[in-house]
Coordinates of C-alpha atoms and ligand atoms in Angstrom, one line a residue:
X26 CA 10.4 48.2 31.0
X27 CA 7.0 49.9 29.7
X28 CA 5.7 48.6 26.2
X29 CA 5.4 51.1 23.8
X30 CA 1.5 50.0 22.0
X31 CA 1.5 49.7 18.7
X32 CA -2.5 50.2 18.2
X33 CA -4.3 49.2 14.9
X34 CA -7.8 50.0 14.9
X35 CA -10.7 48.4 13.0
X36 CA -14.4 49.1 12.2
X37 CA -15.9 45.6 12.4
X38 CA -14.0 42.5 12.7
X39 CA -15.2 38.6 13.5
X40 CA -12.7 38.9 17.1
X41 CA -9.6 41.1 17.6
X42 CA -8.7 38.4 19.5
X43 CA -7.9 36.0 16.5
X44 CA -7.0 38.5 14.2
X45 CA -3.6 39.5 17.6
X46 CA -3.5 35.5 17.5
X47 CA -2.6 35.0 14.2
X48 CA -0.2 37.9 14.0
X49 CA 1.4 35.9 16.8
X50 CA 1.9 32.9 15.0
X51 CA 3.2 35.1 12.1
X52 CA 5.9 36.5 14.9
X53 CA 4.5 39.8 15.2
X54 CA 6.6 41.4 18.5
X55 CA 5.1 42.2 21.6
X56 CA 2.9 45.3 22.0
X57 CA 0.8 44.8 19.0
X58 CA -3.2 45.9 20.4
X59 CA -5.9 45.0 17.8
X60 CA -9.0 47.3 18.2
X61 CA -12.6 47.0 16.9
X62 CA -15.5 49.1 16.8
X63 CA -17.6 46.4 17.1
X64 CA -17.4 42.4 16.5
X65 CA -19.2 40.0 14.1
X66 CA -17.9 37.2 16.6
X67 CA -16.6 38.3 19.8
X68 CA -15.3 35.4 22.3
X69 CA -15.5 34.7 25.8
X70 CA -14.5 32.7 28.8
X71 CA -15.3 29.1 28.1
X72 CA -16.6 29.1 24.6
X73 CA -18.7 32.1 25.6
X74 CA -20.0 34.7 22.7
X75 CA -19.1 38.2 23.8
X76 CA -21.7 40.2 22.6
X77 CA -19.7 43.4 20.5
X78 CA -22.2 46.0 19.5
X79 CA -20.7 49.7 18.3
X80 CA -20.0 52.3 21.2
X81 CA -17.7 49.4 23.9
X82 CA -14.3 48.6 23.9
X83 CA -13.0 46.0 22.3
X84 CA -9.1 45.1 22.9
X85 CA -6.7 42.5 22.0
X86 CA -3.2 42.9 23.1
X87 CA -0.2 41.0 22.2
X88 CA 2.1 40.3 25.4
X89 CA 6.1 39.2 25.8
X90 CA 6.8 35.8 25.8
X91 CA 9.7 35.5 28.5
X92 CA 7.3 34.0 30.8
X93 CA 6.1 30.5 32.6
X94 CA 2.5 29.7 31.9
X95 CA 1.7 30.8 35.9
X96 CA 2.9 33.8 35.4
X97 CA 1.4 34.5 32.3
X98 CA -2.2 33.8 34.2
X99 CA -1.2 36.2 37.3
X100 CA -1.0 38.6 34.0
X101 CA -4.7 38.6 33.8
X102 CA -5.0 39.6 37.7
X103 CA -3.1 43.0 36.3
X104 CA -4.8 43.4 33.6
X105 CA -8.4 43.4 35.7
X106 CA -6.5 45.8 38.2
X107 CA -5.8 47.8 35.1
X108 CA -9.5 48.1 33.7
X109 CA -10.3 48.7 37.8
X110 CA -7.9 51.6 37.8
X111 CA -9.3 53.4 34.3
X112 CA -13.5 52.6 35.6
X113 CA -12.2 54.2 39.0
X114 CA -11.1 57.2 37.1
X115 CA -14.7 57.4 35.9
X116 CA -17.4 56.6 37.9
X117 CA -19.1 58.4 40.7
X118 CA -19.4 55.9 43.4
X119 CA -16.1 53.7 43.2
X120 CA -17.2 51.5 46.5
X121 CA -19.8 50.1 43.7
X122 CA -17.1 47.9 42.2
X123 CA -15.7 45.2 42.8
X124 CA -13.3 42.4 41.2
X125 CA -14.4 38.6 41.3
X126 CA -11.6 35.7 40.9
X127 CA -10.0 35.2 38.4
X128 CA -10.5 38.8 36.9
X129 CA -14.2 40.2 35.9
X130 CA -15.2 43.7 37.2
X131 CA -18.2 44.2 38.2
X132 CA -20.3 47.5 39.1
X133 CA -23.5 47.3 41.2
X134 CA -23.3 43.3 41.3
X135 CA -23.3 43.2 37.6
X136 CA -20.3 42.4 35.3
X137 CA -19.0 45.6 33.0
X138 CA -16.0 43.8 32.0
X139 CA -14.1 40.5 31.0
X140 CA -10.7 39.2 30.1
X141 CA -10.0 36.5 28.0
X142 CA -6.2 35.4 28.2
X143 CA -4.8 33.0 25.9
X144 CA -1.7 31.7 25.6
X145 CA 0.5 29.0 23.0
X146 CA 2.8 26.9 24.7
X147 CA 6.3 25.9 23.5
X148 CA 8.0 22.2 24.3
X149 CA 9.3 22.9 27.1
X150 CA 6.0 24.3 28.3
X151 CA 7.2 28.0 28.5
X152 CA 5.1 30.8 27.0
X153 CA 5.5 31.2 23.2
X154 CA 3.1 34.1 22.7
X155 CA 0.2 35.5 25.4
X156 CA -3.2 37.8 24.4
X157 CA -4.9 39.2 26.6
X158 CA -8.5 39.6 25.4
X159 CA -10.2 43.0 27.0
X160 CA -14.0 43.7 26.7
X161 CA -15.7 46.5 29.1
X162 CA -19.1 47.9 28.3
X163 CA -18.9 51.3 28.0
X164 CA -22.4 52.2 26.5
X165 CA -24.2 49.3 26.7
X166 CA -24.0 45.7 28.1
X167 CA -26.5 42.3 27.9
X168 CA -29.3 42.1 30.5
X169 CA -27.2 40.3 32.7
X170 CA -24.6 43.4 32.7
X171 CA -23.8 46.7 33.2
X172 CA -22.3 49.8 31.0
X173 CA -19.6 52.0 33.2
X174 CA -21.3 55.1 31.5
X175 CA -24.8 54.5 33.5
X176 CA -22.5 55.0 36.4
X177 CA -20.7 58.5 35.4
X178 CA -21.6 62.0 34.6
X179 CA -18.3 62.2 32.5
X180 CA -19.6 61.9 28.6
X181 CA -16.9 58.6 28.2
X182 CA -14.2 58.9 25.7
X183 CA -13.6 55.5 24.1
X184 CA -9.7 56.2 22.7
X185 CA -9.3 58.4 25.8
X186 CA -10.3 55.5 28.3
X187 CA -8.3 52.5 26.2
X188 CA -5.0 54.9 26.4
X189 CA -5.6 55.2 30.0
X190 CA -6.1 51.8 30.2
X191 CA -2.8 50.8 28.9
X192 CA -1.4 53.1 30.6
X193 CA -2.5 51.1 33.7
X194 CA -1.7 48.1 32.3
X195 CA 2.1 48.6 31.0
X196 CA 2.7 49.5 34.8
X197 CA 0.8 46.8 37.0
X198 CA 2.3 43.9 34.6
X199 CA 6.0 45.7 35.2
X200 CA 5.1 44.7 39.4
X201 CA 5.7 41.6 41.2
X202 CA 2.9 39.2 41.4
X203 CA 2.8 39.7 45.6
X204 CA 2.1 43.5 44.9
X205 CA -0.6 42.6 42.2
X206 CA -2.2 40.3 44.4
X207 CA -2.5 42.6 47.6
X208 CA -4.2 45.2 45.1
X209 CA -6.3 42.7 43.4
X210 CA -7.4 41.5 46.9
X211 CA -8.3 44.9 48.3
X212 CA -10.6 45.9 45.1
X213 CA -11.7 42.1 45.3
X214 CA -15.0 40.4 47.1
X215 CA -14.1 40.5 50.7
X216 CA -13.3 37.0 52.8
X217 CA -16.6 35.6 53.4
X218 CA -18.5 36.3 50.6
X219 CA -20.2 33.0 49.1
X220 CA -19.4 31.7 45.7
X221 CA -20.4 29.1 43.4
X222 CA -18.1 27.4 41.2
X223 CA -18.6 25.8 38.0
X224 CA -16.1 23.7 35.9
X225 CA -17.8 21.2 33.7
X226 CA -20.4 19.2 35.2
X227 CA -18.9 19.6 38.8
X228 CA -20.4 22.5 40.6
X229 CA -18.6 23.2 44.5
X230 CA -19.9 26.1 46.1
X231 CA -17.8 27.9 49.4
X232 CA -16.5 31.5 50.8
X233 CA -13.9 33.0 49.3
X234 CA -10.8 33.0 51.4
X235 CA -8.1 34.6 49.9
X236 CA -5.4 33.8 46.3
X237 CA -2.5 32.3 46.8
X238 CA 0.8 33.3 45.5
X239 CA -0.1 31.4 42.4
X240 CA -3.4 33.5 41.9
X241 CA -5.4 30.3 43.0
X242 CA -9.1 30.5 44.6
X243 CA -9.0 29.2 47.9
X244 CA -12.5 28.7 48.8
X245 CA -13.6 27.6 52.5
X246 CA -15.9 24.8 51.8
X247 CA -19.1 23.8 54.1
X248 CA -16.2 21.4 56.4
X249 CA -14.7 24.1 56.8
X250 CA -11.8 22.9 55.1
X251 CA -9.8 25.4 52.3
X252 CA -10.2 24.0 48.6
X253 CA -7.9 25.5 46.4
X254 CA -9.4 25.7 42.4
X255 CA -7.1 27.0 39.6
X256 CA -10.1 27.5 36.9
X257 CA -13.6 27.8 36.8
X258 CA -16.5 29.8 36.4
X259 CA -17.7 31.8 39.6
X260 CA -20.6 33.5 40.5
X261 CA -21.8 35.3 43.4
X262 CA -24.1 32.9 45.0
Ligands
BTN217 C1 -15.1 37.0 29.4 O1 -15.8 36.0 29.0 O2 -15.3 37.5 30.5 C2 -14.0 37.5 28.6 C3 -14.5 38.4 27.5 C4 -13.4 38.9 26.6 C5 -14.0 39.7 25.4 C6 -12.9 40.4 24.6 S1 -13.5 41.6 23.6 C7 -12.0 41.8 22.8 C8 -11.5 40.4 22.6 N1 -11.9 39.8 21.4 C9 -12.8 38.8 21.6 O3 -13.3 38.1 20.7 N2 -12.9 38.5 22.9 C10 -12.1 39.5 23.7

């Protein structure tokens, strides 16, 4: 079943993402997306700031609950296969992307977009409410990024790309995680490529090998042997 969005845009807030999380606790329904023009205090991955200047979009959407927590994180695979789809519809030269684990896009071996997913769990561990966090830099991006418009001759849209986007979205998250993951894997970095992992103070670095049904990393360490790590930050080494 498609969702039908229920989109409430802002000028400026601190993060859409806490504004959608607290109309979660409040038992706002599924569909709700928060949007901002720009944010005072945008979040990322791992405590991250997400730097939110006017002219990028800035999405918070508010997901069903009948889900286990692993599927709610294959969600995020979707959603990166989603904000794929929409940059593909866009850009000139689309072998210029590609997807790195668990679900950044980058374009020209520079991140363009992020997803944040978080999730409250109930007691008996099952998902009580999900956002999914979506920032892509349209116009502009940090030094260490990129902006999709640098790559397209198309003057970008910003409501016109977001609808597409959830477009995309309502139908990858209606497909089975084994169809996700063979997409995911074919926009993805190709089996081989080396990666470093962070998480914490413990740093492993390997070749990617492939996800597993889970939406795992499964890295081919130095021996050779396959490590299999469910979080983390990874870079292209
Ligand atoms: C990442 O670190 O890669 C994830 C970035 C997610 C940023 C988005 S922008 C919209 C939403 N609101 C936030 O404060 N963060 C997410």
């Amino acid at each position: 079943m498609t969702v039908d969005w229920r989109i409430e845009s802002f000028d400026t807030l601190e993060s859409t993402q806490e504004l959608v999380k607290q109309r979660a606790v409040d038992g706002e329904a599924e569909g709700l997306v928060a949007q901002a023009l720009e944010q005072s205090g945008g979040k990322g991955r791992h405590g991250r700031e997400w730097v939110s200047p006017k002219g990028n979009l800035y999405l918070s959407i508010l997901l069903g609950p009948e889900c286990s927590a692993s599927e709610a994180a294959q969600l995020s695979f979707a959603a990166a296969l989603a904000v794929s789809q929409t940059i593909d519809e866009y850009i000139t030269d689309k072998s210029m992307k590609v997807l790195k684990w668990p679900n950044d896009v980058f374009l020209d071996g520079k991140k363009c977009a992020g997803i944040l997913l978080e999730t409250e769990l109930n007691e008996s561990g099952d998902v009580e409410w999900l956002v999914l966090g979506v920032g892509i830099n349209i116009v502009s991006a940090p030094d260490i990024g990129v902006a999709v418009q640098d790559y397209t001759e198309q003057e970008i849209n910003l409501e016109e790309f977001r609808d597409h986007f959830l477009a995309h979205l309502s139908s990858y998250k209606e497909k089975e995680f084994s169809e996700v993951r063979g997409l995911w894997l074919k926009h993805a970095h190709k089996p081989g490529t080396k990666l470093q992992i962070k998480l914490g103070n413990r740093e492993e670095a390997g070749y990617f090998h492939d996800i597993d049904e889970a939406g795992n990393l499964l890295l081919r360490g130095e021996d050779d042997e396959i490590h299999t790590i469910s979080a983390g930050d990874v870079y292209f080494a």
